[in-house]
Coordinates of C-alpha atoms and ligand atoms in Angstrom, one line a residue:
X78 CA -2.9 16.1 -4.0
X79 CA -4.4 16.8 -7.3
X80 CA -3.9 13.5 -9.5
X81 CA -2.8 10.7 -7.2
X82 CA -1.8 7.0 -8.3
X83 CA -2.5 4.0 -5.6
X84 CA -0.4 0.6 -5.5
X85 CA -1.8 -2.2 -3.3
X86 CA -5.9 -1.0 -4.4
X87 CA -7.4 -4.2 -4.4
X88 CA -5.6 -4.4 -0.7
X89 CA -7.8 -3.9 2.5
X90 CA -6.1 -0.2 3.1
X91 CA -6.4 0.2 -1.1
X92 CA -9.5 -0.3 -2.0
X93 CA -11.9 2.1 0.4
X94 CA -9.0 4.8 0.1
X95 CA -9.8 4.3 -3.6
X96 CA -13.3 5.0 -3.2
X97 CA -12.9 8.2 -0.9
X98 CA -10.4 9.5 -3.2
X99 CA -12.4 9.1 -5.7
X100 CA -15.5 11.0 -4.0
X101 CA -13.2 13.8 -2.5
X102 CA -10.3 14.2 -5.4
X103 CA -12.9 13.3 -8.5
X104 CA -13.2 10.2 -10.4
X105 CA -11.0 10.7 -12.7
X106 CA -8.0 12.1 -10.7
X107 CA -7.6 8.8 -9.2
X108 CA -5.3 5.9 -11.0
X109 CA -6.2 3.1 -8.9
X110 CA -3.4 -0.3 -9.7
X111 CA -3.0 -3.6 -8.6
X112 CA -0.6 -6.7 -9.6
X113 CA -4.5 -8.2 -10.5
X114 CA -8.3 -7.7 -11.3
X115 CA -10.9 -8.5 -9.8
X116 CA -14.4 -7.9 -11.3
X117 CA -15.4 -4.8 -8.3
X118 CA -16.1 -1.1 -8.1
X119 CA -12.4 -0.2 -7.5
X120 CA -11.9 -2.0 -11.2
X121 CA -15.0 -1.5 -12.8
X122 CA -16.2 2.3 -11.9
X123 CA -13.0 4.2 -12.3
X124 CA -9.3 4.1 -13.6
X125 CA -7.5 0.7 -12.9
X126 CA -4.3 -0.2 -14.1
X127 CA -2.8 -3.6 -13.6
X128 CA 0.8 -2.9 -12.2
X129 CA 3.9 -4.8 -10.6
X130 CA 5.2 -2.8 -8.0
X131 CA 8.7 -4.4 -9.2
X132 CA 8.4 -3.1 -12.2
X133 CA 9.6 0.7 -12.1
X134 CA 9.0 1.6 -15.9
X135 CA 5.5 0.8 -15.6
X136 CA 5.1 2.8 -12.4
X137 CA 7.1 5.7 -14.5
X138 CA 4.8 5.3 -17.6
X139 CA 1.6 5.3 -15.6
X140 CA 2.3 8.4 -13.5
X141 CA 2.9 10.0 -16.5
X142 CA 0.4 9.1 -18.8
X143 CA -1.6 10.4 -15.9
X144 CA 0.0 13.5 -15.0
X145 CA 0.1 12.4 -11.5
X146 CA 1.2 14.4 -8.9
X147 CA 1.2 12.0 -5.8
X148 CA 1.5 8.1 -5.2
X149 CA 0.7 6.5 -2.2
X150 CA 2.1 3.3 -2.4
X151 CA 0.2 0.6 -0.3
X152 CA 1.2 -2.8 -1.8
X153 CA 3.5 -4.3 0.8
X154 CA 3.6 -8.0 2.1
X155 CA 2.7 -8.0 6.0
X156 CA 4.5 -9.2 8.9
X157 CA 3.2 -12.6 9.4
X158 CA 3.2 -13.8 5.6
X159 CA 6.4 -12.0 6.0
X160 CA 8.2 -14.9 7.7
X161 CA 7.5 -17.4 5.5
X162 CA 9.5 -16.1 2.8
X163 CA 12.2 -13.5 4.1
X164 CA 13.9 -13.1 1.2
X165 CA 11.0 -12.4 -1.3
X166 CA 9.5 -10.2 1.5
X167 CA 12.6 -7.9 1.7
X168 CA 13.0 -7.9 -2.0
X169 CA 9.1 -6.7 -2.7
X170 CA 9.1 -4.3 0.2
X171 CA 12.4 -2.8 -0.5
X172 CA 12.2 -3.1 -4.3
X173 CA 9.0 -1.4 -4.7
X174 CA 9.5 1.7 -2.0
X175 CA 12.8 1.9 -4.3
X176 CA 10.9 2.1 -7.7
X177 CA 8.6 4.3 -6.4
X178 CA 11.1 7.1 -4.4
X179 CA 13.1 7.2 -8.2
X180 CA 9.5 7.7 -10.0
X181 CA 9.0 10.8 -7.8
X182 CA 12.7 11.8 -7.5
X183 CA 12.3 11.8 -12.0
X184 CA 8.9 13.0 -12.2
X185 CA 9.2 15.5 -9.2
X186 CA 6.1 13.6 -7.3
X187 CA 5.0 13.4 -3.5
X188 CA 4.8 10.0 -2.1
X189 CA 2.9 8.4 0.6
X190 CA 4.8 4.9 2.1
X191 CA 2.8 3.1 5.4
X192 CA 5.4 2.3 7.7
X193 CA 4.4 0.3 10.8
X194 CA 4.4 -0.2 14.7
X195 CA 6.1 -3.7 13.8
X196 CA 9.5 -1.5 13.3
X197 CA 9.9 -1.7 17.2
X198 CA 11.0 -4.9 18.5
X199 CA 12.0 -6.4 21.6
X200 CA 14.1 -3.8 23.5
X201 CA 11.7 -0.9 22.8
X202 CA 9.9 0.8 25.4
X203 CA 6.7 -1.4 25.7
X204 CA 4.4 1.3 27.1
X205 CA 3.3 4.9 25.8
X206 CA 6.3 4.1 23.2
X207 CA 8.0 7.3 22.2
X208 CA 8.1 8.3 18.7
X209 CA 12.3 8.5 18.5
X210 CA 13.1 5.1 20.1
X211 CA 15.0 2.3 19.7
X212 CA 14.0 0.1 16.9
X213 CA 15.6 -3.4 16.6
X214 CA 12.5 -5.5 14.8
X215 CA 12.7 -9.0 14.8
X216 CA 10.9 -9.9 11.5
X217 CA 11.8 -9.1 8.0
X218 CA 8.6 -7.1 7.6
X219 CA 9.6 -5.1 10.7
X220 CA 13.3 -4.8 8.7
X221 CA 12.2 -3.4 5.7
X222 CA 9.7 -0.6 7.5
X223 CA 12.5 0.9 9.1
X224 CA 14.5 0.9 6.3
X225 CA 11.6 1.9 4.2
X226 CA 11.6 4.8 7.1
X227 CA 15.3 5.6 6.2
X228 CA 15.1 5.2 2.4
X229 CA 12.5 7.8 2.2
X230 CA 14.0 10.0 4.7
X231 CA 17.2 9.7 2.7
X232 CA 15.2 10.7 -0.7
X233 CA 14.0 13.5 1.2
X234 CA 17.0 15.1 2.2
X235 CA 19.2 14.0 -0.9
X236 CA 16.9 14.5 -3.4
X237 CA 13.9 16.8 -2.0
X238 CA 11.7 13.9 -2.9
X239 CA 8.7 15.4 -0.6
X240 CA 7.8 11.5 1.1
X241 CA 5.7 11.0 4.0
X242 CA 4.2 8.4 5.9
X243 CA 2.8 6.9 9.7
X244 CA 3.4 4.5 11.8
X245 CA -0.1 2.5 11.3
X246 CA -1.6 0.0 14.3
X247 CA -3.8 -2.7 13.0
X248 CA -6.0 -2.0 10.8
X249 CA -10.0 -3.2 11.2
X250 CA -12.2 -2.8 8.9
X251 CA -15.2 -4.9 7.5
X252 CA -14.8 -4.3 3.4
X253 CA -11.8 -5.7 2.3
X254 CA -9.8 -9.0 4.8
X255 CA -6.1 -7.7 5.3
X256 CA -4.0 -10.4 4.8
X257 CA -0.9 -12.3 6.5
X258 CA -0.9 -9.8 9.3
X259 CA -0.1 -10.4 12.5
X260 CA -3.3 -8.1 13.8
X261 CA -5.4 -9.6 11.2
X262 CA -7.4 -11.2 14.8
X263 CA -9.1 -8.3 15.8
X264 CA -10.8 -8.0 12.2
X265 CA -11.8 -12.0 11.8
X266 CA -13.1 -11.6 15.3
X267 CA -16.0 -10.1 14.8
X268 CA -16.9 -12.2 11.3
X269 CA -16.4 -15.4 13.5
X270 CA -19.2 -13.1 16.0
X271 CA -21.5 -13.1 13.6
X272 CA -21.4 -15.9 11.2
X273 CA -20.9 -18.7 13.6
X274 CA -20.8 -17.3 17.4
X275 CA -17.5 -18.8 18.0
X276 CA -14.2 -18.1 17.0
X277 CA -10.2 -19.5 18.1
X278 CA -8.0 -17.0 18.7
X279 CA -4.3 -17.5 18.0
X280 CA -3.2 -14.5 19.8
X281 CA -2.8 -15.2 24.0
X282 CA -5.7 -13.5 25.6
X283 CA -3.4 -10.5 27.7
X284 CA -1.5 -9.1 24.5
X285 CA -2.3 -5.5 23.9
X286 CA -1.5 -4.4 20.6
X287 CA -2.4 -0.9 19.7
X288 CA -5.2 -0.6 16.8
X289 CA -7.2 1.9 14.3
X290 CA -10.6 1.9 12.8
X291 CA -10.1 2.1 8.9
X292 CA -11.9 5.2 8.6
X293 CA -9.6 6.7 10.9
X294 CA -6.7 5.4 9.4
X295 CA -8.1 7.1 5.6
X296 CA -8.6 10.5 7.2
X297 CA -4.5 10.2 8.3
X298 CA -3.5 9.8 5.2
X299 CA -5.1 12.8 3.7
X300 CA -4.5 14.9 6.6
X301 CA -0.9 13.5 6.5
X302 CA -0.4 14.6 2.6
X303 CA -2.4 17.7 2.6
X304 CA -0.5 19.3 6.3
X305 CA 1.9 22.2 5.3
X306 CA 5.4 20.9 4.1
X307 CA 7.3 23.4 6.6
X308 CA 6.0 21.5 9.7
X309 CA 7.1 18.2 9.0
X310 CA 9.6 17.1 11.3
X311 CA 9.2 13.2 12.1
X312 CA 8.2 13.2 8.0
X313 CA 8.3 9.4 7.3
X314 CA 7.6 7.8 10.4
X315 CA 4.6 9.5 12.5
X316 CA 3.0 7.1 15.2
X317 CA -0.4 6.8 15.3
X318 CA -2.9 4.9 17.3
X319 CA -6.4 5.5 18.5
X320 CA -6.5 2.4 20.7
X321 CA -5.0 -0.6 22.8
X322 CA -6.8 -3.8 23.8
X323 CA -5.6 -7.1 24.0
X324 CA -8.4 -10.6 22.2
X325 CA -9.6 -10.3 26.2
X326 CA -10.8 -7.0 26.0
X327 CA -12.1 -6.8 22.2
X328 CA -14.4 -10.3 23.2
X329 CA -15.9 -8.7 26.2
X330 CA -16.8 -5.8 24.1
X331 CA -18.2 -7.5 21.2
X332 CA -20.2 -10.1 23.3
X333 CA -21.9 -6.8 25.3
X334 CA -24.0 -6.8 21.4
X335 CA -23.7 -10.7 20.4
X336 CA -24.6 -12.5 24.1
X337 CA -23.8 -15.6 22.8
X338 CA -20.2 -15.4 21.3
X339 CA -17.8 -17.7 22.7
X340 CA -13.8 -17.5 22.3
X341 CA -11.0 -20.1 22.8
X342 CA -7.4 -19.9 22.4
X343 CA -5.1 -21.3 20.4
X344 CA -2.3 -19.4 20.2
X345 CA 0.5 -19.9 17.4
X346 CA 3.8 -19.4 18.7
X347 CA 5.1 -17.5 15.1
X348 CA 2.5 -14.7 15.5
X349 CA 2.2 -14.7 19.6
X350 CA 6.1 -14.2 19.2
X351 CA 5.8 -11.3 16.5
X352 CA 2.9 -9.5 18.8
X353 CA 4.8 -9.7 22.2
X354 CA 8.1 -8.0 20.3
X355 CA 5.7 -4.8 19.3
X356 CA 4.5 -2.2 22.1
X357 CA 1.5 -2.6 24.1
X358 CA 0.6 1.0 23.0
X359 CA 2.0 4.2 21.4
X360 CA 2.7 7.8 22.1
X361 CA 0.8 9.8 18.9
X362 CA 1.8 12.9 19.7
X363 CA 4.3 14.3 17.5
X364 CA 1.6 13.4 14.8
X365 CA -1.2 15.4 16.8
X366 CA 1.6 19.0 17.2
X367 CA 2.9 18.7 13.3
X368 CA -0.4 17.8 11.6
X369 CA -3.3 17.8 13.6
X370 CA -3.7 14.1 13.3
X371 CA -7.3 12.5 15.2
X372 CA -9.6 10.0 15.5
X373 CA -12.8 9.5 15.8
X374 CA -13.7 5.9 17.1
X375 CA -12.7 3.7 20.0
X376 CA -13.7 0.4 20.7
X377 CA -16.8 1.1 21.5
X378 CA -17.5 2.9 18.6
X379 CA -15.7 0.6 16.4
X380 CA -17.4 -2.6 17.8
X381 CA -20.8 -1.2 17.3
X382 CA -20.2 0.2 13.3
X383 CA -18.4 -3.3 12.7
X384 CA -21.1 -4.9 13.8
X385 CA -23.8 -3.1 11.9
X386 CA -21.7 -3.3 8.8
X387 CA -20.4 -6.9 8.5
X388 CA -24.1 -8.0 9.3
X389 CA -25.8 -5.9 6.5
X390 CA -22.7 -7.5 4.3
X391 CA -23.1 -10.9 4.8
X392 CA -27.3 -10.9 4.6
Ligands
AKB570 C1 0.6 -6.7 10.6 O1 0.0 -7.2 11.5 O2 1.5 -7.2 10.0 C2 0.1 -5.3 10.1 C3 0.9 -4.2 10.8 C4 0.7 -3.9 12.2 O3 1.7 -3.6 10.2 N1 -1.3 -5.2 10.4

């Protein structure tokens, strides 16, 4: 990756792969976009474009202007946010991964598209989940993953459109709130720690859904798009997880710092539903033989830098 474009910057994954871009690929050779501004360092310190992932002439025209050689593509809607508009979802999901695979197929550019462990559904393997399974999702996000998987992997062998992409967990970080996720817990968690000792969790207490620290997460994608070409088997679809733990497990390890923190449930059936039709945990190791792909933190780890972080935030 030389000169890479993001979509989705101002998103929770967007805007701290901005920054490290930015610091490991140079200022400059990074074209951060978003369908909006915000007045922030992603905007304000480098290149931002405002872009509409719908609209492929723009994508086309900014690559360009650019010179850019890779896009990741981030802006997506998520799983839970997902459900409330099916139609819209499928259409922005699908839409954009489309715009995107023809601006690289015309331009010659490699592409980076998350897919997701919410492509498994119901009748998959629940435990240690293989990497080539069955995948019937049950939610429109799910829907257009796996055939974000297939559109890609069709580009690549059509067209020689060089796409990649993983399989990500949730995502928790403390910078940037995801949004309309169905994982989205195990990040407001440890706000609700802090700020007001207390929080009401809408996932049931014994769900185990696997998980990734954001810095971990960053480091796969650059590992992902820098690993030699030639050894890229499972190309568009890698799982990856560093961790499992269900709202039980992530409380008792956050109230081992904040002695104080109390949880309830309150579970809503649309998300609880969406989280028991996705595995409990995943096998990563096709990503580990073709790439090298590792993380660094656990929960442990993860509970301990969250904590530090969010607190020195919200002072
Ligand atoms: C979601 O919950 O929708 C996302 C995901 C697992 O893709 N975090």
């Amino acid at each position: 990756m030389k000169k890479i474009l993001i979509t989705g910057s101002l998103g929770q994954i967007g805007s701290e792969l901005t920054l490290k871009l930015r610091k490991e690929y140079g200022i400059s050779n990074v074209i951060s976009t978003d369908i909006k501004s915000v007045d922030n360092e992603i905007t304000g310190d480098g290149i931002f474009h405002i872009l509409d992932v719908l609209d492929g002439d723009k994508i086309f025209e900014v690559s360009k202007k650019y010179g850019v050689d890779t896009i990741i593509h981030l802006a997506a809607l998520l799983s839970a946010n997902g459900e409330k508009n099916p139609k819209n979802t499928w259409n922005i999901n699908m839409g954009s991964i489309l715009n995107c695979l023809e601006v690289c197929r015309e331009l010659n550019l490699k592409l980076f598209v998350p897919s997701s462990i919410a492509v498994f559904g119901n009748t998959t393997p629940k435990d240690n989940t293989p990497q080539n399974t069955i995948m019937r999702p049950n939610t429109m996000y799910g829907i257009t993953k796996v055939s974000g998987e297939l559109l890609c992997d069709y580009y690549f062998e059509k067209f020689g459109v060089d796409a990649r992409g993983v399989r990500f967990p949730g995502l928790i970080s403390y910078m940037t709130l995801p949004g309309g996720g169905t994982t989205d817990y195990a990040v407001e968690i440890y706000y609700k720690a802090i700020c007001d000792k207390k929080y009401k969790c809408y996932i049931d207490e014994n769900t185990y859904m696997d998980m990734m620290y954001m810095p971990d997460a960053l480091n796969s994608i650059v590992s992902l798009m820098e690993a030699d070409k030639g050894k890229l088997i499972n190309r568009n679809a890698y799982n990856i997880s560093s961790m499992s733990f269900s709202p039980k497990e992530i409380y008792s390890e956050i109230k081992k710092h904040i002695k104080d923190f109390e949880i309830e449930y309150e579970v809503d059936p649309v998300r609880q539903k969406i989280a028991e039709s996705w595995p409990n945990s995943i096998d990563s190791s096709c990503a580990k033989d073709e790439w090298g792909f590792k993380f660094e933190y656990d929960l442990n780890k993860m509970t301990i830098d969250m904590i530090d972080k969010i607190s020195k935030k919200i002072k």
